[in-house]
Amino acid sequence: MSTIRLGDVAPNFTAQTSEGEIDFHNWLGDSWGILFSHPADYTPVCTTELGTVAKYKDEFASRNVKVAALSVDGLASHKGWIKDINETQNTTVDFPIIADEDRKVSELYDMIHPNADSKLTVRSVFVIDPDKKVKLIITYPASTGRNFNELLRVIDSLQLTAYHKVATPANWENGDDCVVVPAVKTEDIPGIFPKGYTEVKPYLRMTPQPNLN
């Protein structure tokens, strides 16, 4: 069992999926990635989650994000379940669902928490950047469906803060003011942030959001 921390290289693996065999790192290519586990096929909360991810296809694509799901069930189960998801959620699942019957990937990413369930994965989420570094880890219990709007918000923050010297404050949404990182000297702000800034405290300087692109 691995312990994965922020900044680690996401472990690579080869696996069978509903979209064919993938080598995870090669499949990601130069994209950002979300790898998320669901406890089992043909379960109600997971059905709504995967349907939601399918409906967010354009949102993920516009952010250069690839999505892969995983459960410990097999390919035949995945393919049958996808028909149910498409039917009940009025969508088309066209992202890979990893078949992890041998729990190889689940154990690699520490997705099975024995005190919650000894066999099934919890709702793990890993966001991975184009350098294959883990940028976000969130773990939900099986009973709580994930908020994919929050994942989009976090990806917007991660992409913004990766390329600009800002951090995002509490409840930040795309377009809101950002925090100038402490490493930037106040006298240097005008040259870096032409939109201006407001000094609330010497350590709390706000600036309009830089352009994402």
PDB file of N, CA and C in Angstrom, residues 59-100:
ATOM      1  N   GLU A  59     -16.775  20.987 -19.957  1.00  0.00           N
ATOM      2  CA  GLU A  59     -16.095  21.762 -18.911  1.00  0.00           C
ATOM      3  C   GLU A  59     -14.679  21.232 -18.678  1.00  0.00           C
ATOM      4  N   PHE A  60     -14.553  19.915 -18.612  1.00  0.00           N
ATOM      5  CA  PHE A  60     -13.218  19.336 -18.427  1.00  0.00           C
ATOM      6  C   PHE A  60     -12.342  19.577 -19.658  1.00  0.00           C
ATOM      7  N   ALA A  61     -12.914  19.394 -20.846  1.00  0.00           N
ATOM      8  CA  ALA A  61     -12.140  19.568 -22.079  1.00  0.00           C
ATOM      9  C   ALA A  61     -11.617  20.993 -22.207  1.00  0.00           C
ATOM     10  N   SER A  62     -12.420  21.978 -21.807  1.00  0.00           N
ATOM     11  CA  SER A  62     -11.992  23.373 -21.926  1.00  0.00           C
ATOM     12  C   SER A  62     -10.835  23.687 -20.990  1.00  0.00           C
ATOM     13  N   ARG A  63     -10.643  22.860 -19.976  1.00  0.00           N
ATOM     14  CA  ARG A  63      -9.547  23.038 -19.020  1.00  0.00           C
ATOM     15  C   ARG A  63      -8.402  22.067 -19.294  1.00  0.00           C
ATOM     16  N   ASN A  64      -8.458  21.340 -20.398  1.00  0.00           N
ATOM     17  CA  ASN A  64      -7.423  20.358 -20.748  1.00  0.00           C
ATOM     18  C   ASN A  64      -7.287  19.286 -19.672  1.00  0.00           C
ATOM     19  N   VAL A  65      -8.435  18.771 -19.221  1.00  0.00           N
ATOM     20  CA  VAL A  65      -8.468  17.767 -18.160  1.00  0.00           C
ATOM     21  C   VAL A  65      -9.039  16.461 -18.696  1.00  0.00           C
ATOM     22  N   LYS A  66      -8.333  15.363 -18.457  1.00  0.00           N
ATOM     23  CA  LYS A  66      -8.845  14.027 -18.753  1.00  0.00           C
ATOM     24  C   LYS A  66      -9.313  13.371 -17.462  1.00  0.00           C
ATOM     25  N   VAL A  67     -10.372  12.598 -17.543  1.00  0.00           N
ATOM     26  CA  VAL A  67     -10.989  11.991 -16.367  1.00  0.00           C
ATOM     27  C   VAL A  67     -11.002  10.476 -16.508  1.00  0.00           C
ATOM     28  N   ALA A  68     -10.631   9.777 -15.443  1.00  0.00           N
ATOM     29  CA  ALA A  68     -10.728   8.318 -15.407  1.00  0.00           C
ATOM     30  C   ALA A  68     -11.317   7.892 -14.072  1.00  0.00           C
ATOM     31  N   ALA A  69     -12.282   6.980 -14.126  1.00  0.00           N
ATOM     32  CA  ALA A  69     -12.890   6.432 -12.923  1.00  0.00           C
ATOM     33  C   ALA A  69     -12.348   5.024 -12.675  1.00  0.00           C
ATOM     34  N   LEU A  70     -12.609   4.509 -11.491  1.00  0.00           N
ATOM     35  CA  LEU A  70     -12.111   3.170 -11.129  1.00  0.00           C
ATOM     36  C   LEU A  70     -13.058   2.516 -10.142  1.00  0.00           C
ATOM     37  N   SER A  71     -13.293   1.220 -10.308  1.00  0.00           N
ATOM     38  CA  SER A  71     -13.854   0.417  -9.222  1.00  0.00           C
ATOM     39  C   SER A  71     -13.244  -0.975  -9.288  1.00  0.00           C
ATOM     40  N   VAL A  72     -13.506  -1.770  -8.239  1.00  0.00           N
ATOM     41  CA  VAL A  72     -12.907  -3.102  -8.168  1.00  0.00           C
ATOM     42  C   VAL A  72     -13.733  -4.143  -8.930  1.00  0.00           C
ATOM     43  N   ASP A  73     -14.707  -3.671  -9.701  1.00  0.00           N
ATOM     44  CA  ASP A  73     -15.478  -4.594 -10.537  1.00  0.00           C
ATOM     45  C   ASP A  73     -14.793  -4.760 -11.902  1.00  0.00           C
ATOM     46  N   GLY A  74     -15.279  -5.737 -12.668  1.00  0.00           N
ATOM     47  CA  GLY A  74     -14.644  -6.083 -13.936  1.00  0.00           C
ATOM     48  C   GLY A  74     -15.253  -5.373 -15.130  1.00  0.00           C
ATOM     49  N   LEU A  75     -14.651  -5.619 -16.291  1.00  0.00           N
ATOM     50  CA  LEU A  75     -15.054  -4.925 -17.515  1.00  0.00           C
ATOM     51  C   LEU A  75     -16.492  -5.212 -17.914  1.00  0.00           C
ATOM     52  N   ALA A  76     -16.900  -6.477 -17.836  1.00  0.00           N
ATOM     53  CA  ALA A  76     -18.265  -6.822 -18.246  1.00  0.00           C
ATOM     54  C   ALA A  76     -19.277  -6.078 -17.381  1.00  0.00           C
ATOM     55  N   SER A  77     -18.994  -5.997 -16.087  1.00  0.00           N
ATOM     56  CA  SER A  77     -19.857  -5.260 -15.171  1.00  0.00           C
ATOM     57  C   SER A  77     -19.885  -3.772 -15.539  1.00  0.00           C
ATOM     58  N   HIS A  78     -18.705  -3.199 -15.804  1.00  0.00           N
ATOM     59  CA  HIS A  78     -18.620  -1.781 -16.172  1.00  0.00           C
ATOM     60  C   HIS A  78     -19.490  -1.490 -17.395  1.00  0.00           C
ATOM     61  N   LYS A  79     -19.369  -2.340 -18.399  1.00  0.00           N
ATOM     62  CA  LYS A  79     -20.057  -2.057 -19.667  1.00  0.00           C
ATOM     63  C   LYS A  79     -21.570  -2.168 -19.517  1.00  0.00           C
ATOM     64  N   GLY A  80     -22.016  -3.109 -18.705  1.00  0.00           N
ATOM     65  CA  GLY A  80     -23.448  -3.213 -18.448  1.00  0.00           C
ATOM     66  C   GLY A  80     -23.956  -2.036 -17.648  1.00  0.00           C
ATOM     67  N   TRP A  81     -23.165  -1.622 -16.676  1.00  0.00           N
ATOM     68  CA  TRP A  81     -23.552  -0.510 -15.824  1.00  0.00           C
ATOM     69  C   TRP A  81     -23.603   0.804 -16.604  1.00  0.00           C
ATOM     70  N   ILE A  82     -22.663   0.976 -17.529  1.00  0.00           N
ATOM     71  CA  ILE A  82     -22.640   2.203 -18.341  1.00  0.00           C
ATOM     72  C   ILE A  82     -23.974   2.384 -19.074  1.00  0.00           C
ATOM     73  N   LYS A  83     -24.568   1.286 -19.534  1.00  0.00           N
ATOM     74  CA  LYS A  83     -25.878   1.377 -20.199  1.00  0.00           C
ATOM     75  C   LYS A  83     -26.920   1.946 -19.242  1.00  0.00           C
ATOM     76  N   ASP A  84     -26.873   1.502 -17.991  1.00  0.00           N
ATOM     77  CA  ASP A  84     -27.803   2.031 -16.982  1.00  0.00           C
ATOM     78  C   ASP A  84     -27.547   3.515 -16.718  1.00  0.00           C
ATOM     79  N   ILE A  85     -26.269   3.894 -16.623  1.00  0.00           N
ATOM     80  CA  ILE A  85     -25.935   5.302 -16.368  1.00  0.00           C
ATOM     81  C   ILE A  85     -26.462   6.176 -17.503  1.00  0.00           C
ATOM     82  N   ASN A  86     -26.184   5.752 -18.737  1.00  0.00           N
ATOM     83  CA  ASN A  86     -26.627   6.537 -19.888  1.00  0.00           C
ATOM     84  C   ASN A  86     -28.147   6.689 -19.903  1.00  0.00           C
ATOM     85  N   GLU A  87     -28.814   5.596 -19.551  1.00  0.00           N
ATOM     86  CA  GLU A  87     -30.280   5.611 -19.580  1.00  0.00           C
ATOM     87  C   GLU A  87     -30.851   6.486 -18.462  1.00  0.00           C
ATOM     88  N   THR A  88     -30.382   6.277 -17.240  1.00  0.00           N
ATOM     89  CA  THR A  88     -31.008   6.957 -16.098  1.00  0.00           C
ATOM     90  C   THR A  88     -30.549   8.401 -15.950  1.00  0.00           C
ATOM     91  N   GLN A  89     -29.347   8.720 -16.399  1.00  0.00           N
ATOM     92  CA  GLN A  89     -28.802  10.069 -16.232  1.00  0.00           C
ATOM     93  C   GLN A  89     -28.887  10.887 -17.525  1.00  0.00           C
ATOM     94  N   ASN A  90     -29.439  10.290 -18.570  1.00  0.00           N
ATOM     95  CA  ASN A  90     -29.646  10.981 -19.843  1.00  0.00           C
ATOM     96  C   ASN A  90     -28.338  11.587 -20.372  1.00  0.00           C
ATOM     97  N   THR A  91     -27.340  10.737 -20.481  1.00  0.00           N
ATOM     98  CA  THR A  91     -26.029  11.210 -20.923  1.00  0.00           C
ATOM     99  C   THR A  91     -25.310  10.068 -21.635  1.00  0.00           C
ATOM    100  N   THR A  92     -24.054  10.299 -22.018  1.00  0.00           N
ATOM    101  CA  THR A  92     -23.236   9.259 -22.650  1.00  0.00           C
ATOM    102  C   THR A  92     -21.882   9.215 -21.961  1.00  0.00           C
ATOM    103  N   VAL A  93     -21.606   8.132 -21.265  1.00  0.00           N
ATOM    104  CA  VAL A  93     -20.308   7.954 -20.603  1.00  0.00           C
ATOM    105  C   VAL A  93     -19.277   7.576 -21.667  1.00  0.00           C
ATOM    106  N   ASP A  94     -18.293   8.453 -21.859  1.00  0.00           N
ATOM    107  CA  ASP A  94     -17.267   8.152 -22.864  1.00  0.00           C
ATOM    108  C   ASP A  94     -15.861   8.386 -22.314  1.00  0.00           C
ATOM    109  N   PHE A  95     -15.721   8.270 -21.002  1.00  0.00           N
ATOM    110  CA  PHE A  95     -14.404   8.323 -20.384  1.00  0.00           C
ATOM    111  C   PHE A  95     -14.107   6.939 -19.813  1.00  0.00           C
ATOM    112  N   PRO A  96     -12.836   6.588 -19.633  1.00  0.00           N
ATOM    113  CA  PRO A  96     -12.508   5.227 -19.191  1.00  0.00           C
ATOM    114  C   PRO A  96     -12.888   4.956 -17.742  1.00  0.00           C
ATOM    115  N   ILE A  97     -13.487   3.787 -17.518  1.00  0.00           N
ATOM    116  CA  ILE A  97     -13.704   3.275 -16.164  1.00  0.00           C
ATOM    117  C   ILE A  97     -12.769   2.077 -15.999  1.00  0.00           C
ATOM    118  N   ILE A  98     -11.854   2.207 -15.081  1.00  0.00           N
ATOM    119  CA  ILE A  98     -10.807   1.193 -14.895  1.00  0.00           C
ATOM    120  C   ILE A  98     -11.370  -0.016 -14.173  1.00  0.00           C
ATOM    121  N   ALA A  99     -11.058  -1.195 -14.704  1.00  0.00           N
ATOM    122  CA  ALA A  99     -11.413  -2.453 -14.047  1.00  0.00           C
ATOM    123  C   ALA A  99     -10.249  -2.853 -13.138  1.00  0.00           C
ATOM    124  N   ASP A 100     -10.498  -2.928 -11.841  1.00  0.00           N
ATOM    125  CA  ASP A 100      -9.418  -3.159 -10.879  1.00  0.00           C
ATOM    126  C   ASP A 100      -9.749  -4.339  -9.971  1.00  0.00           C
TER     127      ASP A 100
END
